[in-house]
Short mmCIF file of C-alpha atoms in Angstrom, two decimals:
data_model
loop_
_atom_site.label_atom_id
_atom_site.label_comp_id
_atom_site.label_asym_id
_atom_site.label_seq_id
_atom_site.Cartn_x
_atom_site.Cartn_y
_atom_site.Cartn_z
CA MET A 1445 -16.00 142.33 4.65
CA SER A 1446 -12.74 140.87 3.48
CA PRO A 1447 -9.72 142.78 4.82
CA SER A 1448 -8.15 142.81 1.35
CA LEU A 1449 -11.06 144.85 -0.04
CA VAL A 1450 -11.05 147.46 2.66
CA PRO A 1451 -7.87 149.28 1.51
CA LEU A 1452 -9.13 149.49 -2.09
CA THR A 1453 -12.51 150.84 -1.06
CA ALA A 1454 -10.97 153.20 1.39
CA LEU A 1455 -8.58 154.40 -1.30
CA ALA A 1456 -11.50 155.14 -3.63
CA ALA A 1457 -13.39 156.84 -0.86
CA VAL A 1458 -10.66 159.21 0.21
CA ASP A 1459 -12.08 162.68 0.54
CA VAL A 1460 -10.67 164.87 -2.21
CA GLY A 1461 -10.84 168.64 -1.97
CA PHE A 1462 -8.92 171.76 -2.77
CA ALA A 1463 -7.21 171.49 0.60
CA ARG A 1464 -4.91 169.08 -1.25
CA PRO A 1465 -4.20 170.99 -4.49
CA ARG A 1466 -2.08 168.34 -6.21
CA GLN A 1467 -4.54 165.54 -5.57
CA ALA A 1468 -7.44 167.77 -6.63
CA ALA A 1469 -5.68 168.73 -9.90
CA VAL A 1470 -4.95 165.10 -10.77
CA THR A 1471 -8.55 164.14 -10.06
CA LEU A 1472 -9.97 166.97 -12.20
CA VAL A 1473 -7.64 166.10 -15.10
CA THR A 1474 -8.75 162.48 -14.82
CA PHE A 1475 -12.39 163.54 -14.94
CA ALA A 1476 -11.71 165.70 -18.01
CA VAL A 1477 -10.00 162.85 -19.85
CA VAL A 1478 -12.75 160.39 -18.99
CA ALA A 1479 -15.49 162.80 -20.11
CA THR A 1480 -13.64 163.50 -23.37
CA LEU A 1481 -13.18 159.82 -24.14
CA VAL A 1482 -16.80 158.97 -23.40
CA ALA A 1483 -18.11 161.85 -25.54
CA GLY A 1484 -15.70 161.00 -28.37
CA GLY A 1485 -16.69 157.35 -28.34
CA ALA A 1486 -20.36 158.25 -28.39
CA ALA A 1487 -19.85 160.66 -31.32
CA LEU A 1488 -17.95 158.02 -33.29
CA ALA A 1489 -20.58 155.34 -32.68
CA TYR A 1490 -23.42 157.72 -33.55
CA ARG A 1491 -21.73 158.74 -36.79
CA TRP A 1492 -21.11 155.11 -37.73
CA TYR A 1493 -24.69 154.01 -37.09
CA PHE A 1494 -26.78 157.03 -38.13
CA ARG A 1495 -24.39 158.63 -40.66
CA ALA A 1496 -25.01 161.99 -38.99
CA GLU A 1497 -23.49 164.23 -36.34
CA ILE A 1498 -24.51 163.49 -32.75
CA PRO A 1499 -26.44 166.27 -30.99
CA GLU A 1500 -24.28 168.38 -28.73
CA GLY A 1501 -26.54 167.98 -25.71
CA VAL A 1502 -26.25 164.19 -25.81
CA THR A 1503 -22.46 164.18 -25.52
CA GLY A 1504 -22.57 166.81 -22.77
CA LEU A 1505 -25.02 164.69 -20.81
CA LEU A 1506 -22.87 161.58 -21.22
CA GLY A 1507 -19.71 163.38 -20.09
CA VAL A 1508 -21.38 164.79 -16.98
CA SER A 1509 -23.12 161.49 -16.22
CA VAL A 1510 -19.94 159.43 -16.10
CA VAL A 1511 -18.34 161.84 -13.61
CA ALA A 1512 -21.49 162.00 -11.50
CA LEU A 1513 -21.69 158.20 -11.52
CA TYR A 1514 -18.13 157.95 -10.21
CA LEU A 1515 -18.73 160.49 -7.43
CA ASN A 1516 -21.92 158.74 -6.30
CA THR A 1517 -20.27 155.31 -6.41
CA THR A 1518 -17.34 156.37 -4.22
CA SER A 1519 -19.68 158.03 -1.73
CA LEU A 1520 -21.86 154.92 -1.48
CA GLY A 1521 -18.74 152.79 -1.08
CA SER A 1522 -17.53 154.81 1.88
CA VAL A 1523 -20.97 154.52 3.49
CA ALA A 1524 -20.93 150.75 2.93
CA ILE A 1525 -17.62 150.27 4.78
CA GLY A 1526 -18.87 152.25 7.75
CA ASP A 1527 -17.22 155.61 7.11
CA ASN A 1528 -19.11 158.83 7.60
CA PRO A 1529 -18.05 160.98 4.63
CA ALA A 1530 -18.85 164.67 4.81
CA LEU A 1531 -21.00 164.68 1.69
CA LEU A 1532 -22.74 167.93 2.54
CA ALA A 1533 -19.66 169.76 3.68
CA PRO A 1534 -19.08 172.99 1.72
CA GLU A 1535 -15.65 171.82 0.57
CA SER A 1536 -17.01 168.53 -0.84
CA VAL A 1537 -20.01 170.17 -2.51
CA PHE A 1538 -17.81 172.79 -4.16
CA PHE A 1539 -15.35 170.19 -5.45
CA ASN A 1540 -18.16 168.04 -6.86
CA LEU A 1541 -19.66 171.03 -8.69
CA VAL A 1542 -16.27 171.91 -10.18
CA SER A 1543 -15.84 168.30 -11.31
CA LEU A 1544 -19.19 168.31 -13.08
CA GLY A 1545 -18.35 171.66 -14.69
CA VAL A 1546 -15.04 170.33 -16.00
CA ALA A 1547 -16.86 167.35 -17.54
CA ALA A 1548 -19.44 169.63 -19.18
CA VAL A 1549 -16.69 171.82 -20.69
CA THR A 1550 -14.52 169.00 -22.04
CA ALA A 1551 -17.34 166.83 -23.45
CA PRO A 1552 -17.80 169.02 -26.60
CA VAL A 1553 -14.08 168.62 -27.30
CA GLY A 1554 -14.49 164.86 -27.34
CA ARG A 1555 -17.60 165.18 -29.48
CA TYR A 1556 -15.74 167.19 -32.13
CA ALA A 1557 -12.69 164.90 -32.10
CA GLY A 1558 -14.77 161.73 -32.30
CA ASP A 1559 -16.93 163.03 -35.12
CA ARG A 1560 -13.94 164.18 -37.19
CA LEU A 1561 -12.21 160.85 -36.62
CA ALA A 1562 -15.31 158.98 -37.73
CA VAL A 1563 -15.67 161.06 -40.90
CA ASP A 1564 -12.03 160.53 -41.86
CA VAL A 1565 -12.09 156.81 -41.10
CA PHE A 1566 -15.27 156.22 -43.09
CA ALA A 1567 -13.88 158.23 -45.98
CA LEU A 1568 -10.71 156.15 -46.12
CA SER A 1569 -12.75 152.96 -45.85
CA GLY A 1570 -14.55 153.71 -49.14
CA ALA A 1571 -17.80 155.44 -48.16
CA LYS A 1572 -19.49 157.33 -51.00
CA GLN A 1573 -21.33 159.94 -48.95
CA LEU A 1574 -20.61 161.81 -45.73
CA GLU A 1575 -22.14 164.63 -43.76
CA GLY A 1576 -19.19 166.56 -42.41
CA GLU A 1577 -15.94 168.17 -43.46
CA LEU A 1578 -12.87 166.06 -44.12
CA SER A 1579 -9.51 166.97 -42.63
CA GLY A 1580 -6.76 168.28 -44.86
CA MET A 1581 -4.61 165.20 -44.32
CA VAL A 1582 -7.36 162.83 -45.42
CA ARG A 1583 -8.05 164.98 -48.48
CA ALA A 1584 -4.37 164.80 -49.39
CA VAL A 1585 -3.76 161.07 -48.92
CA GLY A 1586 -7.21 159.76 -49.87
CA ARG A 1587 -7.82 158.31 -53.31
CA PHE A 1588 -10.94 160.36 -53.86
CA THR A 1589 -12.22 163.86 -54.51
CA ALA A 1590 -14.51 165.24 -51.82
CA VAL A 1591 -17.24 167.68 -52.90
CA THR A 1592 -18.84 169.53 -49.99
CA LEU A 1593 -22.08 171.33 -50.75
CA PRO A 1594 -22.57 174.87 -49.39
CA PRO A 1595 -24.84 175.77 -46.44
CA ALA A 1596 -28.58 176.05 -46.98
CA ASP A 1597 -28.57 179.86 -47.13
CA GLU A 1598 -25.99 179.76 -49.95
CA ILE A 1599 -27.91 177.29 -52.14
CA ARG A 1600 -29.53 179.37 -54.87
CA ASP A 1601 -32.67 178.89 -56.92
CA MET A 1602 -32.53 178.36 -60.66
CA ASP A 1603 -34.21 181.22 -62.50
CA THR A 1604 -35.93 179.13 -65.15
CA TYR A 1605 -37.34 176.41 -62.85
CA ASP A 1606 -39.55 176.11 -59.80
CA PRO A 1607 -37.58 176.71 -56.56
CA ALA A 1608 -36.62 173.80 -54.35
CA SER A 1609 -38.26 173.55 -50.94
CA PRO A 1610 -36.41 174.75 -47.81
CA GLU A 1611 -36.49 171.19 -46.49
CA LYS A 1612 -34.70 169.94 -49.60
CA LYS A 1613 -32.04 172.64 -49.26
CA ALA A 1614 -31.54 171.75 -45.59
CA GLU A 1615 -31.13 168.10 -46.59
CA LEU A 1616 -28.43 168.99 -49.13
CA ALA A 1617 -26.62 171.56 -46.99
CA GLU A 1618 -22.99 170.79 -46.09
CA THR A 1619 -23.19 167.23 -47.39
CA THR A 1620 -19.89 165.75 -48.54
CA LEU A 1621 -19.95 163.42 -51.55
CA LEU A 1622 -16.91 161.34 -52.47
CA PHE A 1623 -15.81 160.57 -56.02
CA PRO A 1624 -12.76 158.89 -57.57
CA ARG A 1625 -9.78 161.21 -57.76
CA LYS A 1626 -8.60 160.51 -61.31
CA ILE A 1627 -11.58 161.85 -63.24
CA SER A 1628 -11.87 164.99 -65.32
CA GLU A 1629 -13.62 168.11 -64.09
CA ALA A 1630 -16.47 167.64 -66.56
CA GLU A 1631 -16.98 164.01 -65.50
CA LEU A 1632 -16.89 165.04 -61.84
CA ARG A 1633 -19.64 167.55 -62.48
CA ASP A 1634 -21.76 165.01 -64.39
CA ARG A 1635 -21.42 162.43 -61.61
CA LEU A 1636 -22.31 165.00 -58.95
CA VAL A 1637 -25.43 166.07 -60.84
CA SER A 1638 -26.48 162.45 -61.41
CA ARG A 1639 -26.08 161.51 -57.75
CA LEU A 1640 -28.01 164.54 -56.55
CA LYS A 1641 -30.87 163.67 -58.89
CA ASP A 1642 -30.90 159.96 -58.06
CA GLU A 1643 -30.22 160.05 -54.31
CA TYR A 1644 -31.90 163.32 -53.33
CA SER A 1645 -34.66 163.55 -55.98
CA VAL A 1646 -33.49 166.96 -57.16
CA GLY A 1647 -35.06 167.96 -60.46
CA TYR A 1648 -32.34 170.23 -61.87
CA VAL A 1649 -28.84 171.15 -60.72
CA ASP A 1650 -26.57 174.01 -61.80
CA VAL A 1651 -23.08 173.79 -60.33
CA ASP A 1652 -19.59 175.09 -61.02
CA LEU A 1653 -16.62 173.16 -59.60
CA ASP A 1654 -12.91 173.80 -59.27
CA ALA A 1655 -10.35 171.18 -60.20
CA ASP A 1656 -10.05 170.15 -56.52
CA GLY A 1657 -13.82 169.73 -56.12
CA SER A 1658 -14.55 173.06 -54.42
CA VAL A 1659 -18.03 174.38 -55.20
CA GLU A 1660 -18.03 177.88 -56.70
CA PHE A 1661 -21.71 178.08 -57.63
CA PHE A 1662 -24.59 175.81 -56.65
CA ALA A 1663 -28.27 176.14 -57.51
CA VAL A 1664 -31.12 173.64 -57.60
CA GLY A 1665 -34.63 173.61 -59.04
CA SER A 1666 -37.60 171.29 -58.97
CA ARG A 1667 -39.41 169.81 -61.91
CA ALA A 1668 -42.59 171.56 -62.95
CA ALA A 1669 -45.56 169.60 -61.67
CA GLY A 1670 -49.11 169.62 -62.92
CA LEU A 1671 -50.77 170.26 -66.23
CA GLY A 1672 -50.34 174.03 -66.36
CA PRO A 1673 -46.63 174.15 -67.27
CA THR A 1674 -47.30 171.94 -70.30
CA LEU A 1675 -49.90 174.26 -71.83
CA ALA A 1676 -48.97 176.77 -74.49
CA PRO A 1677 -49.94 180.44 -74.08
CA GLY A 1678 -53.51 181.11 -75.12
CA SER A 1679 -54.63 177.56 -74.41
CA ALA A 1680 -56.49 175.90 -71.54
CA ALA A 1681 -57.26 172.41 -70.28
CA VAL A 1682 -60.90 171.50 -69.65
CA ALA A 1683 -62.44 168.33 -68.22
CA VAL A 1684 -65.69 167.36 -69.93
CA ALA A 1685 -68.08 164.43 -69.81
CA ALA A 1686 -67.67 162.46 -73.01
CA ASP A 1687 -67.53 158.98 -74.47
CA PRO A 1688 -63.92 158.58 -75.62
CA PRO A 1689 -62.92 155.86 -78.08
CA ASN A 1690 -61.50 152.73 -76.53
CA ASN A 1691 -58.04 153.21 -78.00
CA ALA A 1692 -57.78 156.97 -77.42
CA THR A 1693 -54.50 157.86 -75.73
CA VAL A 1694 -52.87 161.00 -74.42
CA GLY A 1695 -51.62 163.17 -77.26
CA ASP A 1696 -54.31 162.30 -79.80
CA THR A 1697 -55.96 165.15 -81.67
CA VAL A 1698 -59.70 164.99 -81.03
CA GLN A 1699 -62.85 166.90 -81.96
CA LEU A 1700 -65.67 167.65 -79.51
CA TRP A 1701 -69.17 167.26 -80.99
CA ARG A 1702 -72.64 168.01 -79.60
CA ASP A 1703 -75.81 166.19 -80.73
CA ASP A 1704 -78.38 168.61 -79.30
CA PRO A 1705 -80.26 169.87 -81.22
CA GLU A 1706 -78.22 168.67 -84.20
CA PRO A 1707 -74.67 167.35 -84.67
CA LYS A 1708 -72.25 170.23 -84.42
CA ARG A 1709 -68.51 170.41 -83.95
CA VAL A 1710 -67.70 172.58 -80.91
CA ALA A 1711 -63.91 172.55 -80.73
CA THR A 1712 -60.72 170.73 -81.63
CA GLY A 1713 -58.02 169.99 -79.10
CA GLU A 1714 -55.51 167.51 -77.75
CA LEU A 1715 -56.43 164.67 -75.43
CA ARG A 1716 -54.52 164.97 -72.12
CA GLY A 1717 -56.21 162.43 -69.87
CA VAL A 1718 -59.03 159.90 -69.57
CA ALA A 1719 -60.78 158.86 -66.34
CA GLY A 1720 -63.90 156.84 -67.05
CA ASP A 1721 -66.39 159.06 -68.86
CA VAL A 1722 -64.43 162.23 -68.07
CA VAL A 1723 -61.71 163.39 -70.43
CA THR A 1724 -59.29 166.30 -70.19
CA VAL A 1725 -58.74 168.18 -73.42
CA ALA A 1726 -56.25 170.99 -74.10
CA LEU A 1727 -57.65 173.54 -76.52
CA ASP A 1728 -57.70 177.26 -77.30
CA GLU A 1729 -59.11 179.58 -74.67
CA SER A 1730 -61.75 180.87 -77.10
CA ASP A 1731 -62.92 177.30 -77.74
CA ALA A 1732 -62.95 176.51 -74.01
CA GLU A 1733 -65.41 179.34 -73.37
CA ARG A 1734 -67.95 177.64 -75.64
CA LEU A 1735 -68.01 174.45 -73.60
CA THR A 1736 -70.87 173.97 -71.14
CA GLU A 1737 -71.37 171.73 -68.13
CA GLU A 1738 -74.72 170.44 -69.35
CA GLY A 1739 -74.87 167.50 -71.69
CA ASP A 1740 -72.30 165.05 -72.94
CA TYR A 1741 -69.88 165.40 -75.81
CA ARG A 1742 -68.78 162.91 -78.41
CA LEU A 1743 -65.09 162.62 -79.22
CA VAL A 1744 -63.82 162.05 -82.72
CA THR A 1745 -60.17 161.04 -83.00
CA LEU A 1746 -58.36 162.55 -85.97
CA PRO A 1747 -55.51 160.89 -87.88
CA ALA A 1748 -52.10 161.38 -86.34
CA GLU A 1749 -50.05 164.20 -87.79
CA PRO A 1750 -46.40 165.03 -87.27
CA GLN A 1751 -46.13 167.45 -84.35
CA ALA A 1752 -42.53 168.52 -84.19
CA ASP A 1753 -43.26 171.29 -81.69
CA ARG A 1754 -45.05 168.89 -79.36
CA GLU A 1755 -42.25 166.34 -79.51
CA PHE A 1756 -39.64 169.04 -78.95
CA ALA A 1757 -41.50 170.37 -75.89
CA SER A 1758 -41.83 166.87 -74.43
CA LEU A 1759 -38.14 166.17 -74.86
CA LEU A 1760 -37.20 169.56 -73.44
CA ARG A 1761 -39.21 168.99 -70.26
CA THR A 1762 -37.43 165.72 -69.50
CA ALA A 1763 -33.91 166.75 -70.55
CA ASP A 1764 -31.25 168.61 -68.60
CA GLU A 1765 -31.28 171.38 -71.18
CA THR A 1766 -33.66 174.30 -71.18
CA MET A 1767 -34.55 177.12 -73.56
CA ALA A 1768 -34.04 180.81 -72.86
CA SER A 1769 -33.77 184.12 -74.67
CA VAL A 1770 -30.98 186.59 -73.91
CA ALA A 1771 -30.47 190.12 -75.23
CA VAL A 1772 -26.91 191.08 -76.25
CA GLY A 1773 -25.84 194.26 -74.47
CA VAL A 1774 -23.85 197.14 -75.89
CA GLY A 1775 -20.12 196.67 -75.34
CA SER A 1776 -20.56 193.17 -73.92
CA ASP A 1777 -18.16 190.31 -74.52
CA LEU A 1778 -20.61 188.80 -77.03
CA ASP A 1779 -20.89 191.98 -79.06
CA GLY A 1780 -19.02 191.05 -82.24
CA SER A 1781 -18.44 187.38 -81.38
CA THR A 1782 -19.81 184.55 -83.50
CA VAL A 1783 -22.25 181.71 -82.96
CA GLY A 1784 -19.48 179.12 -83.13
CA GLU A 1785 -17.74 180.63 -80.10
CA VAL A 1786 -20.56 180.07 -77.59
CA GLY A 1787 -21.17 176.89 -75.62
CA ALA A 1788 -24.96 176.74 -75.98
CA VAL A 1789 -26.99 175.87 -79.06
CA VAL A 1790 -28.30 178.99 -80.80
CA ALA A 1791 -31.76 178.16 -82.13
CA ALA A 1792 -32.54 181.59 -83.57
CA VAL A 1793 -31.50 185.23 -83.45
CA ARG A 1794 -33.81 188.20 -83.68
CA PRO A 1795 -31.59 191.12 -84.73
CA ALA A 1796 -32.31 194.67 -83.66
CA GLU A 1797 -33.00 195.37 -87.33
CA GLY A 1798 -33.92 192.84 -89.96
CA PRO A 1799 -35.77 189.53 -90.08
CA VAL A 1800 -35.38 186.65 -87.65
CA GLN A 1801 -32.44 184.33 -88.35
CA PRO A 1802 -33.49 180.72 -87.59
CA ILE A 1803 -30.57 178.39 -86.90
CA PRO A 1804 -27.93 180.97 -87.85
CA PRO A 1805 -24.62 179.80 -89.31
CA ARG A 1806 -21.60 179.45 -87.05
CA ALA A 1807 -20.04 182.51 -88.66
CA TYR A 1808 -22.96 184.76 -87.72
CA ALA A 1809 -21.71 187.67 -85.59
CA PHE A 1810 -23.81 188.90 -82.68
CA GLY A 1811 -24.61 192.58 -82.50
CA ALA A 1812 -25.82 194.87 -79.76
CA GLY A 1813 -29.57 194.54 -79.34
CA ASP A 1814 -29.80 191.03 -80.79
CA LEU A 1815 -32.24 188.73 -79.02
CA VAL A 1816 -30.69 185.26 -78.98
CA TYR A 1817 -32.76 182.11 -78.39
CA LEU A 1818 -30.67 179.38 -76.75
CA VAL A 1819 -30.99 175.69 -75.97
CA GLY A 1820 -28.49 174.37 -73.45
CA ARG A 1821 -27.74 173.48 -69.87
CA PRO A 1822 -28.46 176.07 -67.19
CA ASP A 1823 -24.75 176.66 -66.54
CA ALA A 1824 -24.08 177.31 -70.24
CA ILE A 1825 -27.00 179.73 -70.45
CA ARG A 1826 -25.85 181.45 -67.25
CA ARG A 1827 -22.38 181.98 -68.72
CA PHE A 1828 -23.97 183.28 -71.93
CA GLU A 1829 -26.05 185.78 -69.93
CA THR A 1830 -22.93 186.96 -68.10
CA ALA A 1831 -21.08 187.47 -71.37
CA ALA A 1832 -24.08 189.24 -72.92
CA ALA A 1833 -24.42 191.80 -70.12
CA SER A 1834 -23.17 195.32 -70.77
CA PRO A 1835 -20.10 196.34 -68.74
CA PRO A 1836 -20.97 198.55 -65.75
CA ASP A 1837 -18.45 201.23 -66.76
CA ALA A 1838 -19.81 201.62 -70.31
CA ASP A 1839 -20.28 205.33 -71.12
CA GLY A 1840 -22.11 207.18 -73.82
CA GLU A 1841 -25.70 206.91 -74.87
CA ALA A 1842 -25.49 203.26 -75.85
CA GLY A 1843 -23.43 202.13 -72.86
CA GLY A 1844 -25.28 204.20 -70.30
CA ALA A 1845 -28.63 202.58 -70.90
CA GLU A 1846 -29.18 199.17 -69.44
CA THR A 1847 -29.80 196.31 -71.83
CA ALA A 1848 -33.45 195.38 -71.97
CA SER A 1849 -34.29 191.93 -70.75
CA ALA A 1850 -35.53 189.27 -73.14
CA ALA A 1851 -39.03 189.44 -71.71
CA ALA A 1852 -39.12 193.23 -72.13
CA ARG A 1853 -37.98 192.90 -75.75
CA ASP A 1854 -40.70 190.36 -76.46
CA ALA A 1855 -43.34 192.52 -74.79
CA GLU A 1856 -42.21 195.54 -76.79
CA LEU A 1857 -42.40 193.64 -80.05
CA ASP A 1858 -45.82 192.30 -79.11
CA ASP A 1859 -47.05 195.84 -78.47
CA ILE A 1860 -45.77 196.91 -81.87
CA ASP A 1861 -47.57 194.02 -83.52
CA GLU A 1862 -50.81 194.69 -81.63
CA GLY A 1863 -50.67 198.40 -82.44
CA THR A 1864 -50.54 197.78 -86.18
CA ASP A 1865 -53.98 197.74 -87.80
CA PHE A 1866 -53.54 195.21 -90.58
CA ASP A 1867 -57.22 195.28 -91.53
CA ALA A 1868 -57.18 199.06 -91.97
CA GLU A 1869 -54.10 198.78 -94.15
CA ALA A 1870 -55.75 196.15 -96.30
CA LYS A 1871 -58.79 198.38 -96.67
CA VAL A 1872 -56.61 201.28 -97.76
CA ASP A 1873 -54.95 199.04 -100.34
CA GLU A 1874 -58.32 198.02 -101.74
CA GLU A 1875 -59.58 201.59 -101.96
CA THR A 1876 -56.49 202.98 -103.63
CA GLY A 1877 -56.00 199.93 -105.85
CA SER A 1878 -52.29 200.41 -105.49
CA ASP A 1879 -49.63 197.96 -104.45
CA ASP A 1880 -47.66 200.69 -102.70
CA ALA A 1881 -49.05 201.80 -99.35
CA GLY A 1882 -46.09 204.02 -98.51
CA GLY A 1883 -48.19 207.18 -98.83
CA SER A 1884 -50.27 206.50 -95.75
CA GLU A 1885 -50.15 209.15 -93.04
CA ASP A 1886 -48.61 207.00 -90.30
CA GLY A 1887 -46.39 205.04 -92.65
CA THR A 1888 -46.98 201.81 -90.81
CA ALA A 1889 -47.83 199.78 -93.91
CA GLY A 1890 -45.27 200.19 -96.62
CA GLY A 1891 -44.57 198.00 -99.55
CA ASP A 1892 -41.28 199.85 -100.08
CA ASP A 1893 -39.54 198.74 -96.90
CA GLY A 1894 -41.46 195.51 -96.28
CA THR A 1895 -42.56 196.60 -92.80
CA ALA A 1896 -45.80 194.65 -92.99
CA GLY A 1897 -43.93 191.46 -93.82
CA GLY A 1898 -41.55 192.05 -90.95
CA ASP A 1899 -44.46 192.59 -88.57
CA ASP A 1900 -45.98 189.29 -89.70
CA ALA A 1901 -42.72 187.56 -88.85
CA ASN A 1902 -42.61 189.30 -85.48
CA ARG A 1903 -46.20 188.30 -84.79
CA SER A 1904 -45.35 184.67 -85.54
CA ASP A 1905 -42.36 184.81 -83.22
CA ALA A 1906 -44.37 186.51 -80.50
CA ASP A 1907 -46.62 183.47 -80.32
CA THR A 1908 -43.78 181.55 -78.70
CA ALA A 1909 -44.35 180.97 -75.00
CA ALA A 1910 -42.45 183.37 -72.77
CA ASP A 1911 -42.05 183.08 -69.03
CA PRO A 1912 -41.77 186.28 -66.96
CA ASP A 1913 -38.03 185.75 -66.60
CA GLY A 1914 -37.49 185.55 -70.36
CA THR A 1915 -37.33 181.78 -70.72
CA GLN A 1916 -38.91 180.56 -73.93
CA ARG A 1917 -40.70 177.20 -73.85
CA SER A 1918 -42.56 175.23 -76.48
#
C-alpha cells in the first residue's frame, strides 16, 4: 500500500469513543448534520417528482443508513491496513448505537425542512397545486393566494346531494391550491369551485372563503347517478320488450299498446332508453302495475309538446343551483324582510294563511310560518336557512316552539288534503242543491271562506317532489 494513503486511512479508522468526549461530540454532531442533509435532500427530491410528502420511515431509514455505511466503511478500512480494531468492545458498540440513534432522531428534522423548502420553492416557481402548507414568508411575498382545504374529518356533506366518498375526501384533504393574488373574493371562489370539479371530479362544492383565502366552510357532494333521481314522485321506470320506432329518442312521449286479443292502449309514458328490442319507459306507478312480462308491446310516438317542467328539471340537474324549501321561523332575521333582500331566487311562497304566491314581487314581505321555495346555489340557500331560523333565546308561545322543517310542513299539508273528502262534499252539494256548503257538521267544505279552493291549490302544490330533507325537485 502506498505510504501516502496509510495516514489518511489510519485517520479515518481512529477508534472514537466516549473516552475522548470532545472527539465523540464532534463526531456525533457530524453524524447528525449528515443525516439531516440526506433526509432533507430526499424529501425535496420526492416532493419534486411525486408532488407528495415523503413517508417518514423512508427518511429515517436513509439517515440511519448513511451513518451505518460510514461506520462499516471505516471498520473495513482499518482491517484492510492490518489494524485489529476492537469492533466488539463494549465501548465501540455503545458509541455505534448512540450514533445510529442520533441519526434516527435528526432525520425527521431534515424531512420536515426539505419538504417545506420544496413546497415554498415550487410555489414561487409558479406551480398551481401543492399538497402542504406554505410558510408565512412565502404567503407574504408570493404573487398568489393560497387556498388550503381542511382535513378530511372537517369536510362536510351537502344536505341536498349525495355524500362524497371517504376516498374523495381523503384526496382533497389539506390540498393547497394557488390562484392569482389580485382577484376578487367572488372570482376566487368561482375558480376554486371550477378547479375542484375539473381536476378532482367533484360534483358539487359549497365553500366560504375569507379575503386572504382561508376556508371557513367547505362541503362537497356527488352528482346523483342512475335513473331513480330523475323520476317524479308517483312514477316508475319499467323495461319492456317492444318494437320502438327507428327515430324514437329519449324524452319522446309514447303509448304502449297490446294486440292480444285486440288492440288496446295500456299506458302512456316517456321514453328513457332503447337497447335493441328492450325499451325503458317512465310512467305512473298505477300504469306500471298493469304491465306484464309476457308478450310484446307496440310503441306509438306522440307529437312533441312543450314540457317546461321537464326542461327545468333537466337544467336544474346539470346546473350549480338547486331547489329547496325553507320555513321562516318566528323572530328570525327574515321575519319582516322582503324578497328583494335575499340572495337566492324565490320561486314561490306558501304563506301560513292564504293562497300560494308564485314568483312573488320583490316587495313581498316574509312572515313567520311562510314556506319559501328557493332556487340558488347551495351557499345562498344555506345562508337563507340560517337567517330563517328562529333565535334560540326567543320566548313566548311563538318563540318557544321550534320552527317546523319544510318537509314537515309539506307532510302536514298533504295530510290535510288527504283527510278532506271531496267526493262526500260534492254529494252533499248535490243533495241540498245549494251553492253554500257552510252548514256541514265538520265545516270542511265551505263556499263562504273558499276552503275547498284553497285545498285544491294545496293538493296541486303537494304534488311537487319533496326529498326527506325538504329539498324540492322537479
